[in-house]
Amino acid sequence: MENLLAFTVVGRLDCRCPAHYVARDFEAGIRRPKTGVEALMGNREEPDGLEKRRRDLEAALAARRPKEPSNAGGAKTGGVSGYGNALRLSSEFIAGILVGAGLGWFIDEMAGTSPWGLIIFLLLGFGAGVLNVLRSAGLVAEFGAKLSKGGDDPQGK
Amino acid sequence: MANDPIHQFQIAKWIPIEIGGLDFSFTNSSAFMVATVVAAGAFLYLTTSSRGLVPSRLQSVSEMSYEFIASMLRDAAGNHGMRFFPFIFTLFMFVLVANLLGLFPYFFTVTSHIIVTFALALLVIGTVVVYGFYKHGLGFLKLFVPSGVPVVIAPLVVAIEVVSFLSRPISLSVRLFANMLAGHIALKVFAGFVTSMTALGIAGAAGAVLPLALTVAITALELLMAFLQAYVFVVLSCMYINDAIHPSH
């Protein structure tokens, strides 16, 4: 019952909001228009300017929005539970370090530069591990996606 | 055997085969891989053989799994990615069925061995690398050079990106393997508590209710994990394949 009431109130607010979201004074200044079209035709001064700005903002936000869900999707792939997420992040980090250490050790074995390859690649592996974690948490752009131009979006991502 | 939680992961040679000094034995692991393939294949084949316009329950299960993977792949890699659908779907079904089969008592869990999961991950990364070079040539290497990085620190960034890329098969395989291994060990340890506590007498038997309840709960969790890990494995594979298709965004 209460829900229903709330819903109808929200619904009413919703359908009248374009008028109500404009500052009150402006609205008072306009004669109550019969239709929305007439309002557009009639006086397009202040309220219209505000309306236009609001629409522009809406469009700008909408243009920005697709990036957020795709990012969130990337972070969500770890699993529904925090447990899955924790395992995922830790495995990313450990994998980075392991690969760095393995690569350094291999290079040392090949080139005989005994401690240096291991040291340098272990540090690089640490960097890669941090990058992996940030990336899978959705805090850093994906591979090669940094500072992408806007026109590349239709390509699929 | 009774209380050793690791015993379930031991490889047993069922049919020893040796060719040229290499061990090609048919082990319990191979047997369960065959069982996985047969079970997945038979399920999909039999449930879709009637091709009812109004699907039966089982038919709708296989149709749902198809739709599920197809929409996920399309989301992750776009329409170009759909050429990898057979690969991704096979991978998903294999991992999922192997995980689920492993939940049966006395069954062997194929995915709890890192060599198996690592081979699967190498297959994915190999596909990404080969297809990336085939499709884009050397342009594929742009994957490692984020645009807009100053020249001074570019070598460092490239080195880190390369190591990060190489760590992908490791993290992909370790995640699946570690989840399966840890889950099965936990299950076995808690189930072992039940028997060893019951052996202590009445008080022990009363206390054994706790680990028994936990075992039931962990079994449910493992069921979730079996699905979740197969899903995660395939989602990440899709993302990597997306990199192969569009290396520079």
mmCIF file with all atom_site columns, C-alpha atoms in Angstrom, chain B residues 11 18 27 40 81 93 107 113 119 153-154 165 177 197 217 224 230-231 239:
data_model
loop_
_atom_site.group_PDB
_atom_site.id
_atom_site.type_symbol
_atom_site.label_atom_id
_atom_site.label_alt_id
_atom_site.label_comp_id
_atom_site.label_asym_id
_atom_site.label_entity_id
_atom_site.label_seq_id
_atom_site.pdbx_PDB_ins_code
_atom_site.Cartn_x
_atom_site.Cartn_y
_atom_site.Cartn_z
_atom_site.occupancy
_atom_site.B_iso_or_equiv
_atom_site.pdbx_formal_charge
_atom_site.auth_seq_id
_atom_site.auth_comp_id
_atom_site.auth_asym_id
_atom_site.auth_atom_id
_atom_site.pdbx_PDB_model_num
ATOM 1  C CA . ILE B 1 11  ? 48.212 -39.577 -10.561 1.00 0.00 ? 11  ILE B CA 1
ATOM 2  C CA . GLU B 1 18  ? 56.083 -45.589 -23.169 1.00 0.00 ? 18  GLU B CA 1
ATOM 3  C CA . THR B 1 27  ? 46.414 -42.162 -16.256 1.00 0.00 ? 27  THR B CA 1
ATOM 4  C CA . ALA B 1 40  ? 29.975 -32.612 -22.287 1.00 0.00 ? 40  ALA B CA 1
ATOM 5  C CA . GLY B 1 81  ? 35.212 -12.158 -31.867 1.00 0.00 ? 81  GLY B CA 1
ATOM 6  C CA . MET B 1 93  ? 32.266 -26.626 -21.354 1.00 0.00 ? 93  MET B CA 1
ATOM 7  C CA . PHE B 1 107 ? 36.341 -38.742 -8.742  1.00 0.00 ? 107 PHE B CA 1
ATOM 8  C CA . HIS B 1 113 ? 46.539 -29.970 -11.609 1.00 0.00 ? 113 HIS B CA 1
ATOM 9  C CA . ALA B 1 119 ? 48.109 -25.960 -20.927 1.00 0.00 ? 119 ALA B CA 1
ATOM 10 C CA . ILE B 1 153 ? 59.876 6.466   -19.778 1.00 0.00 ? 153 ILE B CA 1
ATOM 11 C CA . ALA B 1 154 ? 58.571 4.466   -22.750 1.00 0.00 ? 154 ALA B CA 1
ATOM 12 C CA . PHE B 1 165 ? 51.344 -9.678  -20.694 1.00 0.00 ? 165 PHE B CA 1
ATOM 13 C CA . PHE B 1 177 ? 44.125 -24.528 -10.257 1.00 0.00 ? 177 PHE B CA 1
ATOM 14 C CA . MET B 1 197 ? 36.173 -36.914 16.017  1.00 0.00 ? 197 MET B CA 1
ATOM 15 C CA . ALA B 1 217 ? 28.272 -25.827 3.291   1.00 0.00 ? 217 ALA B CA 1
ATOM 16 C CA . LEU B 1 224 ? 29.393 -22.231 -6.957  1.00 0.00 ? 224 LEU B CA 1
ATOM 17 C CA . ALA B 1 230 ? 34.898 -21.734 -15.468 1.00 0.00 ? 230 ALA B CA 1
ATOM 18 C CA . TYR B 1 231 ? 33.145 -18.437 -16.125 1.00 0.00 ? 231 TYR B CA 1
ATOM 19 C CA . MET B 1 239 ? 39.218 -10.136 -22.985 1.00 0.00 ? 239 MET B CA 1
#
